Amino acid sequence: MRRTYRPYCRLLESESAAPGIRVSLLPQEVPEHLRGSVFDVVAQGLAPVADVSGAERVVRSWTAPGEREDGRPSMESRNPVEQVLSRMDLPGGASFELLSSGMKRRVLLAQALVSAPDLLLLDEPTNHLDVDAITWLERFLVARWSATLVFVTHDRTFLRKLAKRILEIDRGRLYDWSCDYDTFLARKEAAIADEERHDALFDKKLAEEEAWIRRGVRARRTRNEGRVRALEEMRRERGERRSTDGKVKIRIQEGQRSGKLVAELEGVSFAHGDRTIVRDFSTTILRGDKVGIIGPNGAGKTTLLRLILGQLPPRAGTVRLGSNLEIGYFDQLRRQLRDDATVQENVGEGRESVQVGGTSRHIVGYLRDFLFSPERARTPVRLLSGGERNRVMLAKLFARAVNVIVLDEPTNDLDTETLELLEERLVEFEGTVLLVSHDRAFLDNVVTSTIVFEEDGVREYVGGYTDWLLQRPKPEEPERPRRSGGRVRPTAPPGPDGKRRLKPSERKALDGLPAEIEALEGEIGALHQAMSRPEFYRQSGERIAGERKRLEALESRLAAAYERWGELEGRAD
């Protein structure tokens, strides 16, 4: 979807949904009131749902038999909360408050999914997620989600991979495009061209009719009433025509040319306490380079930016900065904005005008370029939406001349048109760009090299995000364990076919394992059924913890039984 559809999402989530339809919403912002373990937060998604068995059926459909990463067959009787936690790789016992913002979003997605909704609403699902989390979410929704999905996003790569239908709000009207995102762009461009041609012909015809009605006495005597009524209808239609929404006007003021060298890092290392952020990293950034930085949330991307800019001294190695650097910084936390000050005060910093391209412009007129009316320019920043705050940051950033632009997650909350315009201006910019972003299309369209936080260190690659995917070392594929899981122990001499023969005690154990497995599965199933009921969580915390430990012990015994059974059965064939 191309614009903001939050009212539409709220409508779908409301009582207007058909009776019996379950609707879940993943909100854009993490609710501040959520407390407790990850398990508890996810379990809240079951509270209004009576048909837990339906949730179990849907969640089970995400995992085909034998698909478990540990090689064991999936257990169909597992509690839906446990199933969702397992499939989404979430630590059920971890404290929700201590998780990163990206992990919190994943937990909230699990909460939305656990009730097996018929309609899943996602409001900007990629905001504040790192690239790995976004690609995981895409794979999950493409491969495992079969119910209806409606999402609001500015992430064009996410749109291209998931959207099969586009709803667009344009000048107060809702348009339904039954196609993917790229087809939508082509059809929309053609529709705009047709509209412009129609409007031009209409305006020409209207001008002719207005000239006719204004002619002299003779013309008025001979005019017919039908033509007059048609003119009145044309005037009404022209009056109701709405122009396209305003677009942000971005102009980057280039400062004096910097030296050829912008920054040089040699053998740089940095750590927070015992946690190493960067180890022995070297790079050279020259004038005109456009460098992207990607990595997991909390990896240290902003820290690396500060090291490159000389704002943090390294623990080891050297950082050398170039000459004549005029740096403009976009801070993802918006710490440069004063919440109680107005938009005008934040951007003007006490001045009534700003210099743009050598010309003095009144601050109110300058802010119109960023879609702030005079009234909105006098609004305190604390009352603005996330997208408006980002536009204030851009207005503040480009109000002065720079030759180095540093952007730390600039794409959150910006609409697609503004993103594309910002891309164009950054590509045209002759200075240097340092860009931290999770927006893969933005990276591909802007940067010339990419610094990546990988599991074994920080590396630099030529090109953008897609180029990194092609160049990065391919992970070794671990051998997928067979259903049996275990290794055959040499407890008996091999038979003629090379297999180890079963001893009598092993044969007896093999005969008894199916009954043991059935009993364990029955006990686990009963425990899962009890844990799926809301009243289970009204017990004391000690009792709940005890039951979870018992469940873990039973599942460990079941896994061992399956492993032993597969091993013995394989040798008995």
mmCIF file of C-alpha atoms in Angstrom, residues 255-564:
data_model
loop_
_atom_site.group_PDB
_atom_site.id
_atom_site.type_symbol
_atom_site.label_atom_id
_atom_site.label_comp_id
_atom_site.label_asym_id
_atom_site.label_seq_id
_atom_site.Cartn_x
_atom_site.Cartn_y
_atom_site.Cartn_z
ATOM 1 C CA GLY A 255 28.814 22.902 1.251
ATOM 2 C CA GLN A 256 32.389 23.621 0.286
ATOM 3 C CA ARG A 257 34.227 20.682 -1.211
ATOM 4 C CA SER A 258 35.773 18.489 1.480
ATOM 5 C CA GLY A 259 39.223 16.982 1.256
ATOM 6 C CA LYS A 260 39.574 13.768 -0.756
ATOM 7 C CA LEU A 261 39.827 11.725 2.447
ATOM 8 C CA VAL A 262 36.742 11.765 4.653
ATOM 9 C CA ALA A 263 37.685 9.114 7.219
ATOM 10 C CA GLU A 264 40.247 6.341 7.575
ATOM 11 C CA LEU A 265 39.975 3.569 10.175
ATOM 12 C CA GLU A 266 42.892 1.227 10.803
ATOM 13 C CA GLY A 267 42.611 -1.805 13.074
ATOM 14 C CA VAL A 268 39.808 -0.182 15.067
ATOM 15 C CA SER A 269 38.322 -2.070 18.024
ATOM 16 C CA PHE A 270 35.658 -0.967 20.475
ATOM 17 C CA ALA A 271 33.758 -2.624 23.314
ATOM 18 C CA HIS A 272 31.060 -1.810 25.850
ATOM 19 C CA GLY A 273 32.296 -3.507 29.000
ATOM 20 C CA ASP A 274 32.919 -7.147 28.113
ATOM 21 C CA ARG A 275 30.902 -6.952 24.892
ATOM 22 C CA THR A 276 32.970 -6.391 21.760
ATOM 23 C CA ILE A 277 31.255 -4.188 19.167
ATOM 24 C CA VAL A 278 34.011 -3.860 16.558
ATOM 25 C CA ARG A 279 37.241 -5.828 16.371
ATOM 26 C CA ASP A 280 40.215 -4.945 14.146
ATOM 27 C CA PHE A 281 38.131 -3.167 11.498
ATOM 28 C CA SER A 282 39.721 -1.072 8.763
ATOM 29 C CA THR A 283 38.169 1.037 6.008
ATOM 30 C CA THR A 284 38.791 4.172 3.981
ATOM 31 C CA ILE A 285 35.945 6.530 3.077
ATOM 32 C CA LEU A 286 36.617 9.028 0.294
ATOM 33 C CA ARG A 287 34.761 12.112 -0.894
ATOM 34 C CA GLY A 288 31.674 11.085 -2.872
ATOM 35 C CA ASP A 289 31.396 7.615 -1.319
ATOM 36 C CA LYS A 290 27.933 6.523 -0.248
ATOM 37 C CA VAL A 291 28.298 3.879 2.448
ATOM 38 C CA GLY A 292 25.495 1.767 3.917
ATOM 39 C CA ILE A 293 25.648 0.063 7.322
ATOM 40 C CA ILE A 294 23.426 -2.914 8.143
ATOM 41 C CA GLY A 295 23.250 -5.429 10.960
ATOM 42 C CA PRO A 296 21.008 -6.801 13.706
ATOM 43 C CA ASN A 297 19.360 -4.451 16.183
ATOM 44 C CA GLY A 298 21.771 -3.754 19.016
ATOM 45 C CA ALA A 299 24.820 -4.875 17.019
ATOM 46 C CA GLY A 300 26.450 -1.435 17.254
ATOM 47 C CA LYS A 301 25.656 0.309 13.958
ATOM 48 C CA THR A 302 25.225 3.732 15.585
ATOM 49 C CA THR A 303 28.398 3.131 17.609
ATOM 50 C CA LEU A 304 30.310 2.462 14.382
ATOM 51 C CA LEU A 305 28.943 5.711 12.932
ATOM 52 C CA ARG A 306 30.237 7.623 15.938
ATOM 53 C CA LEU A 307 33.644 5.938 15.603
ATOM 54 C CA ILE A 308 33.839 6.914 11.920
ATOM 55 C CA LEU A 309 32.907 10.519 12.752
ATOM 56 C CA GLY A 310 35.478 10.721 15.551
ATOM 57 C CA GLN A 311 32.808 11.152 18.231
ATOM 58 C CA LEU A 312 34.013 8.037 20.095
ATOM 59 C CA PRO A 313 37.662 7.164 20.729
ATOM 60 C CA PRO A 314 38.474 3.548 19.776
ATOM 61 C CA ARG A 315 39.869 1.116 22.360
ATOM 62 C CA ALA A 316 42.478 0.097 19.814
ATOM 63 C CA GLY A 317 43.512 1.266 16.351
ATOM 64 C CA THR A 318 43.346 4.728 14.825
ATOM 65 C CA VAL A 319 40.717 6.969 13.227
ATOM 66 C CA ARG A 320 41.855 9.773 10.929
ATOM 67 C CA LEU A 321 39.358 12.376 9.713
ATOM 68 C CA GLY A 322 39.695 14.423 6.543
ATOM 69 C CA SER A 323 39.725 18.191 6.239
ATOM 70 C CA ASN A 324 36.928 20.726 5.773
ATOM 71 C CA LEU A 325 34.120 18.370 6.804
ATOM 72 C CA GLU A 326 30.662 19.942 7.148
ATOM 73 C CA ILE A 327 28.502 17.183 8.624
ATOM 74 C CA GLY A 328 24.710 16.993 8.729
ATOM 75 C CA TYR A 329 23.320 14.293 11.062
ATOM 76 C CA PHE A 330 19.869 12.649 11.030
ATOM 77 C CA ASP A 331 19.380 10.938 14.399
ATOM 78 C CA GLN A 332 16.875 8.058 14.470
ATOM 79 C CA LEU A 333 16.006 8.900 18.100
ATOM 80 C CA ARG A 334 15.306 12.520 17.091
ATOM 81 C CA ARG A 335 17.327 13.817 20.036
ATOM 82 C CA GLN A 336 18.042 16.998 18.066
ATOM 83 C CA LEU A 337 14.386 17.992 18.386
ATOM 84 C CA ARG A 338 13.033 19.853 21.420
ATOM 85 C CA ASP A 339 9.594 18.434 22.155
ATOM 86 C CA ASP A 340 8.198 21.598 23.741
ATOM 87 C CA ALA A 341 9.461 23.864 20.957
ATOM 88 C CA THR A 342 7.431 24.420 17.789
ATOM 89 C CA VAL A 343 8.376 23.130 14.352
ATOM 90 C CA GLN A 344 9.418 26.655 13.376
ATOM 91 C CA GLU A 345 11.605 27.066 16.473
ATOM 92 C CA ASN A 346 13.286 23.680 15.989
ATOM 93 C CA VAL A 347 14.199 24.318 12.360
ATOM 94 C CA GLY A 348 14.905 28.057 12.567
ATOM 95 C CA GLU A 349 16.839 27.859 15.858
ATOM 96 C CA GLY A 350 15.822 31.413 16.709
ATOM 97 C CA ARG A 351 16.106 32.769 13.167
ATOM 98 C CA GLU A 352 13.205 34.088 11.094
ATOM 99 C CA SER A 353 14.794 32.966 7.825
ATOM 100 C CA VAL A 354 17.165 30.357 6.412
ATOM 101 C CA GLN A 355 19.633 30.529 3.548
ATOM 102 C CA VAL A 356 18.675 28.121 0.759
ATOM 103 C CA GLY A 357 20.835 28.070 -2.345
ATOM 104 C CA GLY A 358 22.204 31.516 -1.552
ATOM 105 C CA THR A 359 18.716 33.004 -1.173
ATOM 106 C CA SER A 360 17.110 34.030 2.098
ATOM 107 C CA ARG A 361 13.731 32.360 2.703
ATOM 108 C CA HIS A 362 11.315 32.951 5.553
ATOM 109 C CA ILE A 363 11.188 29.911 7.781
ATOM 110 C CA VAL A 364 7.416 29.490 7.293
ATOM 111 C CA GLY A 365 7.802 29.450 3.512
ATOM 112 C CA TYR A 366 10.686 26.988 3.779
ATOM 113 C CA LEU A 367 8.581 24.670 5.950
ATOM 114 C CA ARG A 368 5.856 24.639 3.282
ATOM 115 C CA ASP A 369 8.317 22.618 1.180
ATOM 116 C CA PHE A 370 8.029 19.938 3.866
ATOM 117 C CA LEU A 371 4.195 20.097 3.926
ATOM 118 C CA PHE A 372 3.865 22.213 7.086
ATOM 119 C CA SER A 373 1.167 24.870 6.868
ATOM 120 C CA PRO A 374 1.763 28.110 8.819
ATOM 121 C CA GLU A 375 -0.538 26.817 11.556
ATOM 122 C CA ARG A 376 1.215 23.440 11.698
ATOM 123 C CA ALA A 377 4.608 25.184 11.798
ATOM 124 C CA ARG A 378 3.554 26.737 15.114
ATOM 125 C CA THR A 379 2.667 23.328 16.616
ATOM 126 C CA PRO A 380 4.886 21.856 19.379
ATOM 127 C CA VAL A 381 6.880 18.878 18.145
ATOM 128 C CA ARG A 382 5.488 16.641 20.896
ATOM 129 C CA LEU A 383 2.067 16.797 19.183
ATOM 130 C CA LEU A 384 3.331 15.634 15.782
ATOM 131 C CA SER A 385 3.043 12.175 14.253
ATOM 132 C CA GLY A 386 6.121 10.054 13.586
ATOM 133 C CA GLY A 387 6.111 10.951 9.891
ATOM 134 C CA GLU A 388 5.817 14.670 10.658
ATOM 135 C CA ARG A 389 8.720 14.476 13.100
ATOM 136 C CA ASN A 390 10.872 12.871 10.439
ATOM 137 C CA ARG A 391 9.960 15.669 8.028
ATOM 138 C CA VAL A 392 11.030 18.189 10.692
ATOM 139 C CA MET A 393 14.348 16.340 10.939
ATOM 140 C CA LEU A 394 14.811 16.526 7.165
ATOM 141 C CA ALA A 395 13.925 20.236 7.116
ATOM 142 C CA LYS A 396 16.438 20.878 9.903
ATOM 143 C CA LEU A 397 19.108 18.756 8.195
ATOM 144 C CA PHE A 398 18.839 20.495 4.826
ATOM 145 C CA ALA A 399 18.512 24.039 6.202
ATOM 146 C CA ARG A 400 22.292 24.438 6.049
ATOM 147 C CA ALA A 401 25.079 23.525 3.647
ATOM 148 C CA VAL A 402 26.856 20.184 4.189
ATOM 149 C CA ASN A 403 29.358 17.967 2.410
ATOM 150 C CA VAL A 404 28.832 14.843 4.565
ATOM 151 C CA ILE A 405 25.316 13.543 5.276
ATOM 152 C CA VAL A 406 24.848 10.976 8.053
ATOM 153 C CA LEU A 407 21.447 9.254 8.155
ATOM 154 C CA ASP A 408 20.619 6.886 11.017
ATOM 155 C CA GLU A 409 17.403 5.002 10.087
ATOM 156 C CA PRO A 410 15.792 7.863 8.131
ATOM 157 C CA THR A 411 13.058 5.803 6.440
ATOM 158 C CA ASN A 412 10.840 5.018 9.456
ATOM 159 C CA ASP A 413 7.433 6.719 9.100
ATOM 160 C CA LEU A 414 8.193 8.370 5.746
ATOM 161 C CA ASP A 415 5.751 7.849 2.875
ATOM 162 C CA THR A 416 6.907 6.214 -0.344
ATOM 163 C CA GLU A 417 6.944 9.415 -2.420
ATOM 164 C CA THR A 418 9.176 11.198 0.104
ATOM 165 C CA LEU A 419 11.482 8.171 0.280
ATOM 166 C CA GLU A 420 11.885 8.106 -3.486
ATOM 167 C CA LEU A 421 12.567 11.853 -3.623
ATOM 168 C CA LEU A 422 15.131 11.564 -0.815
ATOM 169 C CA GLU A 423 16.810 8.743 -2.750
ATOM 170 C CA GLU A 424 17.052 10.903 -5.865
ATOM 171 C CA ARG A 425 18.583 13.820 -3.956
ATOM 172 C CA LEU A 426 21.141 11.612 -2.190
ATOM 173 C CA VAL A 427 22.200 10.033 -5.494
ATOM 174 C CA GLU A 428 22.620 13.517 -7.028
ATOM 175 C CA PHE A 429 24.548 14.765 -3.961
ATOM 176 C CA GLU A 430 28.257 15.089 -4.773
ATOM 177 C CA GLY A 431 29.343 14.820 -1.155
ATOM 178 C CA THR A 432 29.627 11.774 1.106
ATOM 179 C CA VAL A 433 26.735 9.785 2.577
ATOM 180 C CA LEU A 434 26.816 7.434 5.585
ATOM 181 C CA LEU A 435 23.530 5.541 5.861
ATOM 182 C CA VAL A 436 22.230 3.147 8.524
ATOM 183 C CA SER A 437 19.010 1.577 7.292
ATOM 184 C CA HIS A 438 16.885 -1.572 7.269
ATOM 185 C CA ASP A 439 15.184 -0.449 4.038
ATOM 186 C CA ARG A 440 16.690 -2.769 1.432
ATOM 187 C CA ALA A 441 15.389 -0.886 -1.606
ATOM 188 C CA PHE A 442 16.694 2.399 -0.173
ATOM 189 C CA LEU A 443 20.146 0.845 0.328
ATOM 190 C CA ASP A 444 20.207 -0.655 -3.167
ATOM 191 C CA ASN A 445 19.226 2.659 -4.752
ATOM 192 C CA VAL A 446 21.673 4.887 -2.846
ATOM 193 C CA VAL A 447 24.855 3.261 -1.543
ATOM 194 C CA THR A 448 28.039 2.274 -3.366
ATOM 195 C CA SER A 449 29.415 0.057 -0.581
ATOM 196 C CA THR A 450 27.982 -1.661 2.477
ATOM 197 C CA ILE A 451 29.481 -2.350 5.910
ATOM 198 C CA VAL A 452 27.816 -5.396 7.461
ATOM 199 C CA PHE A 453 27.777 -6.664 11.042
ATOM 200 C CA GLU A 454 28.087 -10.426 10.583
ATOM 201 C CA GLU A 455 28.333 -13.206 13.150
ATOM 202 C CA ASP A 456 32.127 -13.338 13.036
ATOM 203 C CA GLY A 457 32.878 -9.641 12.646
ATOM 204 C CA VAL A 458 32.357 -6.498 10.577
ATOM 205 C CA ARG A 459 33.051 -6.622 6.835
ATOM 206 C CA GLU A 460 32.724 -4.228 3.920
ATOM 207 C CA TYR A 461 31.258 -5.162 0.521
ATOM 208 C CA VAL A 462 30.972 -3.363 -2.809
ATOM 209 C CA GLY A 463 27.426 -2.290 -3.710
ATOM 210 C CA GLY A 464 24.142 -2.334 -1.814
ATOM 211 C CA TYR A 465 22.047 -4.895 0.022
ATOM 212 C CA THR A 466 21.439 -7.183 -2.970
ATOM 213 C CA ASP A 467 25.142 -7.084 -3.855
ATOM 214 C CA TRP A 468 25.985 -8.142 -0.293
ATOM 215 C CA LEU A 469 23.641 -11.132 -0.588
ATOM 216 C CA LEU A 470 25.535 -12.241 -3.694
ATOM 217 C CA GLN A 471 29.016 -11.677 -2.237
ATOM 218 C CA ARG A 472 28.701 -12.846 1.364
ATOM 219 C CA PRO A 473 30.128 -16.232 2.356
ATOM 220 C CA LYS A 474 27.514 -18.929 1.921
ATOM 221 C CA PRO A 475 26.647 -20.533 5.273
ATOM 222 C CA GLU A 476 27.454 -24.194 5.519
ATOM 223 C CA GLU A 477 24.309 -26.279 5.323
ATOM 224 C CA PRO A 478 24.170 -28.492 8.396
ATOM 225 C CA GLU A 479 23.254 -32.070 7.654
ATOM 226 C CA ARG A 480 19.590 -32.464 8.497
ATOM 227 C CA PRO A 481 19.159 -35.188 11.089
ATOM 228 C CA ARG A 482 17.106 -38.181 10.134
ATOM 229 C CA ARG A 483 13.960 -39.021 12.043
ATOM 230 C CA SER A 484 15.938 -41.443 14.145
ATOM 231 C CA GLY A 485 18.324 -38.694 15.200
ATOM 232 C CA GLY A 486 20.991 -40.742 16.984
ATOM 233 C CA ARG A 487 24.158 -42.573 16.016
ATOM 234 C CA VAL A 488 24.227 -46.360 15.931
ATOM 235 C CA ARG A 489 26.336 -47.653 18.747
ATOM 236 C CA PRO A 490 28.610 -50.622 17.989
ATOM 237 C CA THR A 491 27.071 -52.858 20.638
ATOM 238 C CA ALA A 492 26.849 -55.956 18.452
ATOM 239 C CA PRO A 493 28.834 -57.341 15.533
ATOM 240 C CA PRO A 494 27.608 -56.346 12.057
ATOM 241 C CA GLY A 495 25.376 -58.692 10.099
ATOM 242 C CA PRO A 496 25.896 -59.695 6.473
ATOM 243 C CA ASP A 497 24.472 -56.346 5.292
ATOM 244 C CA GLY A 498 26.860 -54.350 7.488
ATOM 245 C CA LYS A 499 24.241 -53.370 10.118
ATOM 246 C CA ARG A 500 24.791 -53.942 13.810
ATOM 247 C CA ARG A 501 22.496 -56.742 14.968
ATOM 248 C CA LEU A 502 20.184 -56.184 17.934
ATOM 249 C CA LYS A 503 20.942 -57.873 21.203
ATOM 250 C CA PRO A 504 18.014 -59.567 22.985
ATOM 251 C CA SER A 505 17.782 -56.709 25.488
ATOM 252 C CA GLU A 506 17.643 -54.184 22.638
ATOM 253 C CA ARG A 507 14.948 -56.208 20.868
ATOM 254 C CA LYS A 508 12.885 -56.145 24.058
ATOM 255 C CA ALA A 509 13.399 -52.399 24.401
ATOM 256 C CA LEU A 510 12.314 -51.869 20.783
ATOM 257 C CA ASP A 511 9.117 -53.821 21.369
ATOM 258 C CA GLY A 512 8.244 -51.687 24.398
ATOM 259 C CA LEU A 513 9.065 -48.264 22.937
ATOM 260 C CA PRO A 514 5.785 -47.672 20.988
ATOM 261 C CA ALA A 515 3.744 -48.062 24.175
ATOM 262 C CA GLU A 516 6.138 -45.798 26.084
ATOM 263 C CA ILE A 517 5.949 -43.129 23.362
ATOM 264 C CA GLU A 518 2.157 -43.340 23.288
ATOM 265 C CA ALA A 519 1.987 -42.898 27.065
ATOM 266 C CA LEU A 520 4.362 -39.924 26.998
ATOM 267 C CA GLU A 521 2.428 -38.266 24.168
ATOM 268 C CA GLY A 522 -0.820 -38.775 26.059
ATOM 269 C CA GLU A 523 0.619 -37.186 29.200
ATOM 270 C CA ILE A 524 2.089 -34.283 27.218
ATOM 271 C CA GLY A 525 -1.182 -33.818 25.345
ATOM 272 C CA ALA A 526 -3.168 -33.643 28.569
ATOM 273 C CA LEU A 527 -0.728 -31.111 30.002
ATOM 274 C CA HIS A 528 -0.877 -28.976 26.842
ATOM 275 C CA GLN A 529 -4.669 -29.079 26.936
ATOM 276 C CA ALA A 530 -4.638 -27.852 30.525
ATOM 277 C CA MET A 531 -2.182 -25.077 29.652
ATOM 278 C CA SER A 532 -4.390 -23.902 26.776
ATOM 279 C CA ARG A 533 -7.171 -22.903 29.184
ATOM 280 C CA PRO A 534 -7.164 -19.337 30.588
ATOM 281 C CA GLU A 535 -7.805 -20.632 34.129
ATOM 282 C CA PHE A 536 -4.424 -22.386 34.061
ATOM 283 C CA TYR A 537 -2.744 -18.965 34.283
ATOM 284 C CA ARG A 538 -4.782 -17.961 37.323
ATOM 285 C CA GLN A 539 -2.759 -20.380 39.463
ATOM 286 C CA SER A 540 0.232 -19.335 41.508
ATOM 287 C CA GLY A 541 3.430 -18.551 39.656
ATOM 288 C CA GLU A 542 5.158 -21.398 41.481
ATOM 289 C CA ARG A 543 2.567 -23.916 40.258
ATOM 290 C CA ILE A 544 2.768 -22.665 36.664
ATOM 291 C CA ALA A 545 6.571 -22.849 36.716
ATOM 292 C CA GLY A 546 6.408 -26.378 38.122
ATOM 293 C CA GLU A 547 4.063 -27.540 35.364
ATOM 294 C CA ARG A 548 6.310 -26.019 32.711
ATOM 295 C CA LYS A 549 9.321 -27.849 34.118
ATOM 296 C CA ARG A 550 7.335 -31.086 34.119
ATOM 297 C CA LEU A 551 6.395 -30.452 30.492
ATOM 298 C CA GLU A 552 10.031 -29.867 29.544
ATOM 299 C CA ALA A 553 11.058 -33.104 31.258
ATOM 300 C CA LEU A 554 8.327 -35.088 29.497
ATOM 301 C CA GLU A 555 9.269 -33.646 26.108
ATOM 302 C CA SER A 556 12.933 -34.491 26.715
ATOM 303 C CA ARG A 557 11.942 -38.070 27.557
ATOM 304 C CA LEU A 558 9.771 -38.250 24.444
ATOM 305 C CA ALA A 559 12.598 -36.944 22.256
ATOM 306 C CA ALA A 560 14.976 -39.520 23.702
ATOM 307 C CA ALA A 561 12.400 -42.282 23.162
ATOM 308 C CA TYR A 562 11.912 -41.307 19.520
ATOM 309 C CA GLU A 563 15.659 -41.187 19.012
ATOM 310 C CA ARG A 564 16.160 -44.595 20.579
#
